[in-house]
Amino acid sequence: MSGVAMGADPVVPRTRVLRRLDALLQGVSRLLMVACMLALVGAALVLSYSVFARHVLKLATDWQDEAAVFLLVGATFVSAAHVQHLRGHIGIEAITTLLSPRVNRIRRWFVDIATFAFCAFFAWKSWTLFWEAYVDGQTSSSTWSPPLAIPYGLMAGGMTLLTVQLLLQIAIGACEMGPRADDGQPSNRKGGTHV
């Protein structure tokens, strides 16, 4: 995969307020990443127990699959903001090497705005699903029947955090739109790596 960028590193905010907001959001995201890592380990343990209980002990299992899905859904959505901060989501980098750093910043800013609009709508709809499930006392259709407010709440909280992260990146991008000393050189990144 020679010549393919492995994700753009986050741009350091120029203003003190944005730096503080970025640091606060990253502190929250890092804490949540620990919870997400534990959730992934928990899902692996639950699924391993399920296989052992079904095939070795010949026990019926009714809660393991749903518990693992809830843990995976939570880990996926709650970790999305941290992944976005690192710009680690899948992106097509085919034309970025052809663009000047200034045009690339503008392109990334417009992509952040479009992504923000989608994620804000998704977060809003997730909160309506959560509230509906909570008020109506909706549960899954399994014999275990856990409340559906749990995965919907994790999804809504994760998407809200992702939306806040995108809003912060839009504000940082707006501050970066002015001319910079490095416009003729590669963009200002914190130790970006190419593989």
mmCIF file with all atom_site columns, C-alpha atoms in Angstrom:
data_model
loop_
_atom_site.group_PDB
_atom_site.id
_atom_site.type_symbol
_atom_site.label_atom_id
_atom_site.label_alt_id
_atom_site.label_comp_id
_atom_site.label_asym_id
_atom_site.label_entity_id
_atom_site.label_seq_id
_atom_site.pdbx_PDB_ins_code
_atom_site.Cartn_x
_atom_site.Cartn_y
_atom_site.Cartn_z
_atom_site.occupancy
_atom_site.B_iso_or_equiv
_atom_site.pdbx_formal_charge
_atom_site.auth_seq_id
_atom_site.auth_comp_id
_atom_site.auth_asym_id
_atom_site.auth_atom_id
_atom_site.pdbx_PDB_model_num
ATOM 1   C CA . MET A 1 1   ? 0.000   0.000   0.000  1.00 0.00 ? 1   MET A CA 1
ATOM 2   C CA . SER A 1 2   ? 2.821   2.346   -0.791 1.00 0.00 ? 2   SER A CA 1
ATOM 3   C CA . GLY A 1 3   ? 1.877   6.013   -1.057 1.00 0.00 ? 3   GLY A CA 1
ATOM 4   C CA . VAL A 1 4   ? -1.505  5.666   0.677  1.00 0.00 ? 4   VAL A CA 1
ATOM 5   C CA . ALA A 1 5   ? -2.114  8.018   3.606  1.00 0.00 ? 5   ALA A CA 1
ATOM 6   C CA . MET A 1 6   ? -3.245  6.234   6.742  1.00 0.00 ? 6   MET A CA 1
ATOM 7   C CA . GLY A 1 7   ? -5.585  9.074   7.820  1.00 0.00 ? 7   GLY A CA 1
ATOM 8   C CA . ALA A 1 8   ? -4.923  12.754  8.284  1.00 0.00 ? 8   ALA A CA 1
ATOM 9   C CA . ASP A 1 9   ? -3.648  13.717  11.686 1.00 0.00 ? 9   ASP A CA 1
ATOM 10  C CA . PRO A 1 10  ? -5.708  16.236  13.636 1.00 0.00 ? 10  PRO A CA 1
ATOM 11  C CA . VAL A 1 11  ? -4.867  19.881  13.039 1.00 0.00 ? 11  VAL A CA 1
ATOM 12  C CA . VAL A 1 12  ? -3.763  21.790  16.125 1.00 0.00 ? 12  VAL A CA 1
ATOM 13  C CA . PRO A 1 13  ? -6.287  24.592  16.816 1.00 0.00 ? 13  PRO A CA 1
ATOM 14  C CA . ARG A 1 14  ? -4.869  28.114  16.604 1.00 0.00 ? 14  ARG A CA 1
ATOM 15  C CA . THR A 1 15  ? -7.020  29.779  19.275 1.00 0.00 ? 15  THR A CA 1
ATOM 16  C CA . ARG A 1 16  ? -6.802  29.129  22.996 1.00 0.00 ? 16  ARG A CA 1
ATOM 17  C CA . VAL A 1 17  ? -10.569 28.554  23.329 1.00 0.00 ? 17  VAL A CA 1
ATOM 18  C CA . LEU A 1 18  ? -10.599 25.927  20.585 1.00 0.00 ? 18  LEU A CA 1
ATOM 19  C CA . ARG A 1 19  ? -7.487  24.263  22.051 1.00 0.00 ? 19  ARG A CA 1
ATOM 20  C CA . ARG A 1 20  ? -9.204  24.027  25.435 1.00 0.00 ? 20  ARG A CA 1
ATOM 21  C CA . LEU A 1 21  ? -12.434 22.705  23.941 1.00 0.00 ? 21  LEU A CA 1
ATOM 22  C CA . ASP A 1 22  ? -10.452 20.198  21.895 1.00 0.00 ? 22  ASP A CA 1
ATOM 23  C CA . ALA A 1 23  ? -8.510  19.066  24.975 1.00 0.00 ? 23  ALA A CA 1
ATOM 24  C CA . LEU A 1 24  ? -11.734 18.732  27.009 1.00 0.00 ? 24  LEU A CA 1
ATOM 25  C CA . LEU A 1 25  ? -13.471 16.723  24.303 1.00 0.00 ? 25  LEU A CA 1
ATOM 26  C CA . GLN A 1 26  ? -10.423 14.494  23.858 1.00 0.00 ? 26  GLN A CA 1
ATOM 27  C CA . GLY A 1 27  ? -10.247 13.895  27.608 1.00 0.00 ? 27  GLY A CA 1
ATOM 28  C CA . VAL A 1 28  ? -13.866 12.732  27.580 1.00 0.00 ? 28  VAL A CA 1
ATOM 29  C CA . SER A 1 29  ? -13.274 10.662  24.437 1.00 0.00 ? 29  SER A CA 1
ATOM 30  C CA . ARG A 1 30  ? -10.201 8.957   25.901 1.00 0.00 ? 30  ARG A CA 1
ATOM 31  C CA . LEU A 1 31  ? -12.142 8.026   29.027 1.00 0.00 ? 31  LEU A CA 1
ATOM 32  C CA . LEU A 1 32  ? -14.927 6.618   26.896 1.00 0.00 ? 32  LEU A CA 1
ATOM 33  C CA . MET A 1 33  ? -12.379 4.718   24.799 1.00 0.00 ? 33  MET A CA 1
ATOM 34  C CA . VAL A 1 34  ? -11.369 2.794   27.919 1.00 0.00 ? 34  VAL A CA 1
ATOM 35  C CA . ALA A 1 35  ? -15.024 1.857   28.430 1.00 0.00 ? 35  ALA A CA 1
ATOM 36  C CA . CYS A 1 36  ? -15.256 0.860   24.751 1.00 0.00 ? 36  CYS A CA 1
ATOM 37  C CA . MET A 1 37  ? -12.175 -1.339  25.028 1.00 0.00 ? 37  MET A CA 1
ATOM 38  C CA . LEU A 1 38  ? -13.660 -3.031  28.092 1.00 0.00 ? 38  LEU A CA 1
ATOM 39  C CA . ALA A 1 39  ? -16.943 -3.482  26.196 1.00 0.00 ? 39  ALA A CA 1
ATOM 40  C CA . LEU A 1 40  ? -15.105 -5.231  23.346 1.00 0.00 ? 40  LEU A CA 1
ATOM 41  C CA . VAL A 1 41  ? -13.327 -7.520  25.800 1.00 0.00 ? 41  VAL A CA 1
ATOM 42  C CA . GLY A 1 42  ? -16.668 -8.138  27.504 1.00 0.00 ? 42  GLY A CA 1
ATOM 43  C CA . ALA A 1 43  ? -18.321 -9.020  24.182 1.00 0.00 ? 43  ALA A CA 1
ATOM 44  C CA . ALA A 1 44  ? -15.492 -11.450 23.386 1.00 0.00 ? 44  ALA A CA 1
ATOM 45  C CA . LEU A 1 45  ? -15.843 -13.084 26.808 1.00 0.00 ? 45  LEU A CA 1
ATOM 46  C CA . VAL A 1 46  ? -19.627 -13.324 26.512 1.00 0.00 ? 46  VAL A CA 1
ATOM 47  C CA . LEU A 1 47  ? -19.427 -14.911 23.056 1.00 0.00 ? 47  LEU A CA 1
ATOM 48  C CA . SER A 1 48  ? -16.671 -17.292 24.168 1.00 0.00 ? 48  SER A CA 1
ATOM 49  C CA . TYR A 1 49  ? -18.782 -18.357 27.151 1.00 0.00 ? 49  TYR A CA 1
ATOM 50  C CA . SER A 1 50  ? -21.756 -18.808 24.823 1.00 0.00 ? 50  SER A CA 1
ATOM 51  C CA . VAL A 1 51  ? -19.827 -21.179 22.560 1.00 0.00 ? 51  VAL A CA 1
ATOM 52  C CA . PHE A 1 52  ? -18.494 -23.109 25.557 1.00 0.00 ? 52  PHE A CA 1
ATOM 53  C CA . ALA A 1 53  ? -21.911 -23.328 27.226 1.00 0.00 ? 53  ALA A CA 1
ATOM 54  C CA . ARG A 1 54  ? -23.711 -24.438 24.053 1.00 0.00 ? 54  ARG A CA 1
ATOM 55  C CA . HIS A 1 55  ? -21.240 -26.950 22.695 1.00 0.00 ? 55  HIS A CA 1
ATOM 56  C CA . VAL A 1 56  ? -19.421 -28.289 25.743 1.00 0.00 ? 56  VAL A CA 1
ATOM 57  C CA . LEU A 1 57  ? -21.953 -27.997 28.551 1.00 0.00 ? 57  LEU A CA 1
ATOM 58  C CA . LYS A 1 58  ? -24.992 -28.423 26.252 1.00 0.00 ? 58  LYS A CA 1
ATOM 59  C CA . LEU A 1 59  ? -26.744 -25.504 27.958 1.00 0.00 ? 59  LEU A CA 1
ATOM 60  C CA . ALA A 1 60  ? -29.308 -23.317 26.260 1.00 0.00 ? 60  ALA A CA 1
ATOM 61  C CA . THR A 1 61  ? -28.251 -19.697 25.955 1.00 0.00 ? 61  THR A CA 1
ATOM 62  C CA . ASP A 1 62  ? -30.686 -16.872 25.529 1.00 0.00 ? 62  ASP A CA 1
ATOM 63  C CA . TRP A 1 63  ? -28.933 -13.717 26.660 1.00 0.00 ? 63  TRP A CA 1
ATOM 64  C CA . GLN A 1 64  ? -25.378 -13.973 25.342 1.00 0.00 ? 64  GLN A CA 1
ATOM 65  C CA . ASP A 1 65  ? -25.944 -12.919 21.727 1.00 0.00 ? 65  ASP A CA 1
ATOM 66  C CA . GLU A 1 66  ? -27.967 -9.851  22.672 1.00 0.00 ? 66  GLU A CA 1
ATOM 67  C CA . ALA A 1 67  ? -25.555 -8.850  25.414 1.00 0.00 ? 67  ALA A CA 1
ATOM 68  C CA . ALA A 1 68  ? -22.658 -9.062  22.950 1.00 0.00 ? 68  ALA A CA 1
ATOM 69  C CA . VAL A 1 69  ? -24.581 -7.025  20.359 1.00 0.00 ? 69  VAL A CA 1
ATOM 70  C CA . PHE A 1 70  ? -25.396 -4.341  22.950 1.00 0.00 ? 70  PHE A CA 1
ATOM 71  C CA . LEU A 1 71  ? -21.727 -4.154  23.955 1.00 0.00 ? 71  LEU A CA 1
ATOM 72  C CA . LEU A 1 72  ? -20.579 -3.954  20.322 1.00 0.00 ? 72  LEU A CA 1
ATOM 73  C CA . VAL A 1 73  ? -23.172 -1.315  19.409 1.00 0.00 ? 73  VAL A CA 1
ATOM 74  C CA . GLY A 1 74  ? -22.138 0.764   22.408 1.00 0.00 ? 74  GLY A CA 1
ATOM 75  C CA . ALA A 1 75  ? -18.426 0.439   21.636 1.00 0.00 ? 75  ALA A CA 1
ATOM 76  C CA . THR A 1 76  ? -18.963 1.335   17.979 1.00 0.00 ? 76  THR A CA 1
ATOM 77  C CA . PHE A 1 77  ? -21.029 4.471   18.507 1.00 0.00 ? 77  PHE A CA 1
ATOM 78  C CA . VAL A 1 78  ? -19.354 5.764   21.667 1.00 0.00 ? 78  VAL A CA 1
ATOM 79  C CA . SER A 1 79  ? -15.862 5.507   20.143 1.00 0.00 ? 79  SER A CA 1
ATOM 80  C CA . ALA A 1 80  ? -16.842 7.297   16.913 1.00 0.00 ? 80  ALA A CA 1
ATOM 81  C CA . ALA A 1 81  ? -15.931 10.792  18.176 1.00 0.00 ? 81  ALA A CA 1
ATOM 82  C CA . HIS A 1 82  ? -12.397 9.749   19.100 1.00 0.00 ? 82  HIS A CA 1
ATOM 83  C CA . VAL A 1 83  ? -11.933 8.042   15.754 1.00 0.00 ? 83  VAL A CA 1
ATOM 84  C CA . GLN A 1 84  ? -13.197 11.204  14.022 1.00 0.00 ? 84  GLN A CA 1
ATOM 85  C CA . HIS A 1 85  ? -10.713 13.334  15.988 1.00 0.00 ? 85  HIS A CA 1
ATOM 86  C CA . LEU A 1 86  ? -7.933  11.138  14.612 1.00 0.00 ? 86  LEU A CA 1
ATOM 87  C CA . ARG A 1 87  ? -9.643  11.248  11.199 1.00 0.00 ? 87  ARG A CA 1
ATOM 88  C CA . GLY A 1 88  ? -9.475  7.470   11.255 1.00 0.00 ? 88  GLY A CA 1
ATOM 89  C CA . HIS A 1 89  ? -12.740 6.830   9.440  1.00 0.00 ? 89  HIS A CA 1
ATOM 90  C CA . ILE A 1 90  ? -12.546 5.397   5.968  1.00 0.00 ? 90  ILE A CA 1
ATOM 91  C CA . GLY A 1 91  ? -11.851 8.076   3.403  1.00 0.00 ? 91  GLY A CA 1
ATOM 92  C CA . ILE A 1 92  ? -10.781 8.165   -0.210 1.00 0.00 ? 92  ILE A CA 1
ATOM 93  C CA . GLU A 1 93  ? -7.448  9.951   -0.472 1.00 0.00 ? 93  GLU A CA 1
ATOM 94  C CA . ALA A 1 94  ? -7.080  9.706   -4.263 1.00 0.00 ? 94  ALA A CA 1
ATOM 95  C CA . ILE A 1 95  ? -7.130  13.429  -5.025 1.00 0.00 ? 95  ILE A CA 1
ATOM 96  C CA . THR A 1 96  ? -5.722  14.884  -1.803 1.00 0.00 ? 96  THR A CA 1
ATOM 97  C CA . THR A 1 97  ? -2.131  14.505  -2.999 1.00 0.00 ? 97  THR A CA 1
ATOM 98  C CA . LEU A 1 98  ? -2.986  16.481  -6.132 1.00 0.00 ? 98  LEU A CA 1
ATOM 99  C CA . LEU A 1 99  ? -4.472  19.423  -4.208 1.00 0.00 ? 99  LEU A CA 1
ATOM 100 C CA . SER A 1 100 ? -2.583  22.271  -2.608 1.00 0.00 ? 100 SER A CA 1
ATOM 101 C CA . PRO A 1 101 ? -2.669  22.346  1.215  1.00 0.00 ? 101 PRO A CA 1
ATOM 102 C CA . ARG A 1 102 ? -5.075  25.324  1.170  1.00 0.00 ? 102 ARG A CA 1
ATOM 103 C CA . VAL A 1 103 ? -7.518  23.655  -1.237 1.00 0.00 ? 103 VAL A CA 1
ATOM 104 C CA . ASN A 1 104 ? -7.244  20.440  0.752  1.00 0.00 ? 104 ASN A CA 1
ATOM 105 C CA . ARG A 1 105 ? -8.166  22.301  3.969  1.00 0.00 ? 105 ARG A CA 1
ATOM 106 C CA . ILE A 1 106 ? -11.192 23.812  2.218  1.00 0.00 ? 106 ILE A CA 1
ATOM 107 C CA . ARG A 1 107 ? -12.213 20.391  0.861  1.00 0.00 ? 107 ARG A CA 1
ATOM 108 C CA . ARG A 1 108 ? -11.891 18.821  4.311  1.00 0.00 ? 108 ARG A CA 1
ATOM 109 C CA . TRP A 1 109 ? -13.909 21.673  5.847  1.00 0.00 ? 109 TRP A CA 1
ATOM 110 C CA . PHE A 1 110 ? -16.802 21.136  3.416  1.00 0.00 ? 110 PHE A CA 1
ATOM 111 C CA . VAL A 1 111 ? -16.683 17.380  4.047  1.00 0.00 ? 111 VAL A CA 1
ATOM 112 C CA . ASP A 1 112 ? -16.846 18.077  7.792  1.00 0.00 ? 112 ASP A CA 1
ATOM 113 C CA . ILE A 1 113 ? -19.906 20.309  7.273  1.00 0.00 ? 113 ILE A CA 1
ATOM 114 C CA . ALA A 1 114 ? -21.721 17.654  5.216  1.00 0.00 ? 114 ALA A CA 1
ATOM 115 C CA . THR A 1 115 ? -20.780 14.956  7.730  1.00 0.00 ? 115 THR A CA 1
ATOM 116 C CA . PHE A 1 116 ? -21.946 17.176  10.591 1.00 0.00 ? 116 PHE A CA 1
ATOM 117 C CA . ALA A 1 117 ? -25.351 17.667  8.937  1.00 0.00 ? 117 ALA A CA 1
ATOM 118 C CA . PHE A 1 118 ? -25.813 13.906  8.513  1.00 0.00 ? 118 PHE A CA 1
ATOM 119 C CA . CYS A 1 119 ? -24.596 13.055  12.027 1.00 0.00 ? 119 CYS A CA 1
ATOM 120 C CA . ALA A 1 120 ? -26.725 15.780  13.649 1.00 0.00 ? 120 ALA A CA 1
ATOM 121 C CA . PHE A 1 121 ? -29.816 14.345  11.944 1.00 0.00 ? 121 PHE A CA 1
ATOM 122 C CA . PHE A 1 122 ? -28.794 10.799  12.941 1.00 0.00 ? 122 PHE A CA 1
ATOM 123 C CA . ALA A 1 123 ? -28.236 11.907  16.565 1.00 0.00 ? 123 ALA A CA 1
ATOM 124 C CA . TRP A 1 124 ? -31.632 13.610  16.673 1.00 0.00 ? 124 TRP A CA 1
ATOM 125 C CA . LYS A 1 125 ? -33.383 10.514  15.298 1.00 0.00 ? 125 LYS A CA 1
ATOM 126 C CA . SER A 1 126 ? -31.439 8.321   17.747 1.00 0.00 ? 126 SER A CA 1
ATOM 127 C CA . TRP A 1 127 ? -32.651 10.426  20.668 1.00 0.00 ? 127 TRP A CA 1
ATOM 128 C CA . THR A 1 128 ? -36.248 10.101  19.436 1.00 0.00 ? 128 THR A CA 1
ATOM 129 C CA . LEU A 1 129 ? -35.812 6.309   19.219 1.00 0.00 ? 129 LEU A CA 1
ATOM 130 C CA . PHE A 1 130 ? -34.321 6.261   22.718 1.00 0.00 ? 130 PHE A CA 1
ATOM 131 C CA . TRP A 1 131 ? -37.138 8.363   24.167 1.00 0.00 ? 131 TRP A CA 1
ATOM 132 C CA . GLU A 1 132 ? -39.812 6.242   22.465 1.00 0.00 ? 132 GLU A CA 1
ATOM 133 C CA . ALA A 1 133 ? -38.241 3.029   23.748 1.00 0.00 ? 133 ALA A CA 1
ATOM 134 C CA . TYR A 1 134 ? -37.848 4.463   27.248 1.00 0.00 ? 134 TYR A CA 1
ATOM 135 C CA . VAL A 1 135 ? -41.377 5.901   27.548 1.00 0.00 ? 135 VAL A CA 1
ATOM 136 C CA . ASP A 1 136 ? -43.081 2.865   26.005 1.00 0.00 ? 136 ASP A CA 1
ATOM 137 C CA . GLY A 1 137 ? -40.909 0.398   27.941 1.00 0.00 ? 137 GLY A CA 1
ATOM 138 C CA . GLN A 1 138 ? -39.910 -1.377  24.721 1.00 0.00 ? 138 GLN A CA 1
ATOM 139 C CA . THR A 1 139 ? -37.893 -4.551  25.108 1.00 0.00 ? 139 THR A CA 1
ATOM 140 C CA . SER A 1 140 ? -36.288 -6.933  22.653 1.00 0.00 ? 140 SER A CA 1
ATOM 141 C CA . SER A 1 141 ? -38.299 -9.924  21.452 1.00 0.00 ? 141 SER A CA 1
ATOM 142 C CA . SER A 1 142 ? -36.008 -12.521 23.050 1.00 0.00 ? 142 SER A CA 1
ATOM 143 C CA . THR A 1 143 ? -36.791 -14.440 26.221 1.00 0.00 ? 143 THR A CA 1
ATOM 144 C CA . TRP A 1 144 ? -34.237 -12.289 28.056 1.00 0.00 ? 144 TRP A CA 1
ATOM 145 C CA . SER A 1 145 ? -36.025 -9.129  26.773 1.00 0.00 ? 145 SER A CA 1
ATOM 146 C CA . PRO A 1 146 ? -33.653 -6.340  27.861 1.00 0.00 ? 146 PRO A CA 1
ATOM 147 C CA . PRO A 1 147 ? -34.871 -2.752  27.414 1.00 0.00 ? 147 PRO A CA 1
ATOM 148 C CA . LEU A 1 148 ? -34.205 -1.320  23.967 1.00 0.00 ? 148 LEU A CA 1
ATOM 149 C CA . ALA A 1 149 ? -33.505 2.047   25.592 1.00 0.00 ? 149 ALA A CA 1
ATOM 150 C CA . ILE A 1 150 ? -29.999 0.711   26.352 1.00 0.00 ? 150 ILE A CA 1
ATOM 151 C CA . PRO A 1 151 ? -28.695 0.323   22.782 1.00 0.00 ? 151 PRO A CA 1
ATOM 152 C CA . TYR A 1 152 ? -30.674 3.347   21.566 1.00 0.00 ? 152 TYR A CA 1
ATOM 153 C CA . GLY A 1 153 ? -29.220 5.449   24.390 1.00 0.00 ? 153 GLY A CA 1
ATOM 154 C CA . LEU A 1 154 ? -25.680 4.324   23.579 1.00 0.00 ? 154 LEU A CA 1
ATOM 155 C CA . MET A 1 155 ? -26.276 5.074   19.899 1.00 0.00 ? 155 MET A CA 1
ATOM 156 C CA . ALA A 1 156 ? -27.763 8.510   20.672 1.00 0.00 ? 156 ALA A CA 1
ATOM 157 C CA . GLY A 1 157 ? -24.997 9.442   23.112 1.00 0.00 ? 157 GLY A CA 1
ATOM 158 C CA . GLY A 1 158 ? -22.262 8.313   20.736 1.00 0.00 ? 158 GLY A CA 1
ATOM 159 C CA . MET A 1 159 ? -23.745 10.168  17.776 1.00 0.00 ? 159 MET A CA 1
ATOM 160 C CA . THR A 1 160 ? -24.170 13.308  19.873 1.00 0.00 ? 160 THR A CA 1
ATOM 161 C CA . LEU A 1 161 ? -20.516 13.177  20.902 1.00 0.00 ? 161 LEU A CA 1
ATOM 162 C CA . LEU A 1 162 ? -19.534 12.628  17.254 1.00 0.00 ? 162 LEU A CA 1
ATOM 163 C CA . THR A 1 163 ? -21.653 15.627  16.237 1.00 0.00 ? 163 THR A CA 1
ATOM 164 C CA . VAL A 1 164 ? -19.938 17.809  18.856 1.00 0.00 ? 164 VAL A CA 1
ATOM 165 C CA . GLN A 1 165 ? -16.533 16.602  17.603 1.00 0.00 ? 165 GLN A CA 1
ATOM 166 C CA . LEU A 1 166 ? -17.489 17.512  14.028 1.00 0.00 ? 166 LEU A CA 1
ATOM 167 C CA . LEU A 1 167 ? -18.760 20.928  15.119 1.00 0.00 ? 167 LEU A CA 1
ATOM 168 C CA . LEU A 1 168 ? -15.424 21.559  16.825 1.00 0.00 ? 168 LEU A CA 1
ATOM 169 C CA . GLN A 1 169 ? -13.563 20.469  13.686 1.00 0.00 ? 169 GLN A CA 1
ATOM 170 C CA . ILE A 1 170 ? -15.703 22.836  11.606 1.00 0.00 ? 170 ILE A CA 1
ATOM 171 C CA . ALA A 1 171 ? -14.793 25.717  13.948 1.00 0.00 ? 171 ALA A CA 1
ATOM 172 C CA . ILE A 1 172 ? -11.106 24.763  13.790 1.00 0.00 ? 172 ILE A CA 1
ATOM 173 C CA . GLY A 1 173 ? -11.355 24.516  9.989  1.00 0.00 ? 173 GLY A CA 1
ATOM 174 C CA . ALA A 1 174 ? -12.937 27.971  9.780  1.00 0.00 ? 174 ALA A CA 1
ATOM 175 C CA . CYS A 1 175 ? -9.969  29.399  11.718 1.00 0.00 ? 175 CYS A CA 1
ATOM 176 C CA . GLU A 1 176 ? -7.579  27.592  9.360  1.00 0.00 ? 176 GLU A CA 1
ATOM 177 C CA . MET A 1 177 ? -9.049  29.127  6.182  1.00 0.00 ? 177 MET A CA 1
ATOM 178 C CA . GLY A 1 178 ? -6.738  32.148  6.171  1.00 0.00 ? 178 GLY A CA 1
ATOM 179 C CA . PRO A 1 179 ? -3.401  32.112  4.321  1.00 0.00 ? 179 PRO A CA 1
ATOM 180 C CA . ARG A 1 180 ? -0.634  30.214  6.058  1.00 0.00 ? 180 ARG A CA 1
ATOM 181 C CA . ALA A 1 181 ? 3.126   30.146  5.775  1.00 0.00 ? 181 ALA A CA 1
ATOM 182 C CA . ASP A 1 182 ? 3.119   26.462  4.805  1.00 0.00 ? 182 ASP A CA 1
ATOM 183 C CA . ASP A 1 183 ? 0.707   26.709  1.846  1.00 0.00 ? 183 ASP A CA 1
ATOM 184 C CA . GLY A 1 184 ? 3.437   25.678  -0.547 1.00 0.00 ? 184 GLY A CA 1
ATOM 185 C CA . GLN A 1 185 ? 4.475   22.742  1.619  1.00 0.00 ? 185 GLN A CA 1
ATOM 186 C CA . PRO A 1 186 ? 2.708   19.699  3.084  1.00 0.00 ? 186 PRO A CA 1
ATOM 187 C CA . SER A 1 187 ? -0.113  20.536  5.485  1.00 0.00 ? 187 SER A CA 1
ATOM 188 C CA . ASN A 1 188 ? 0.540   21.243  9.175  1.00 0.00 ? 188 ASN A CA 1
ATOM 189 C CA . ARG A 1 189 ? 0.159   17.878  10.873 1.00 0.00 ? 189 ARG A CA 1
ATOM 190 C CA . LYS A 1 190 ? 1.397   16.440  14.121 1.00 0.00 ? 190 LYS A CA 1
ATOM 191 C CA . GLY A 1 191 ? 3.779   13.738  12.905 1.00 0.00 ? 191 GLY A CA 1
ATOM 192 C CA . GLY A 1 192 ? 1.693   12.346  10.045 1.00 0.00 ? 192 GLY A CA 1
ATOM 193 C CA . THR A 1 193 ? 2.790   8.982   8.684  1.00 0.00 ? 193 THR A CA 1
ATOM 194 C CA . HIS A 1 194 ? 2.449   7.512   5.248  1.00 0.00 ? 194 HIS A CA 1
ATOM 195 C CA . VAL A 1 195 ? 2.787   3.829   4.548  1.00 0.00 ? 195 VAL A CA 1
#
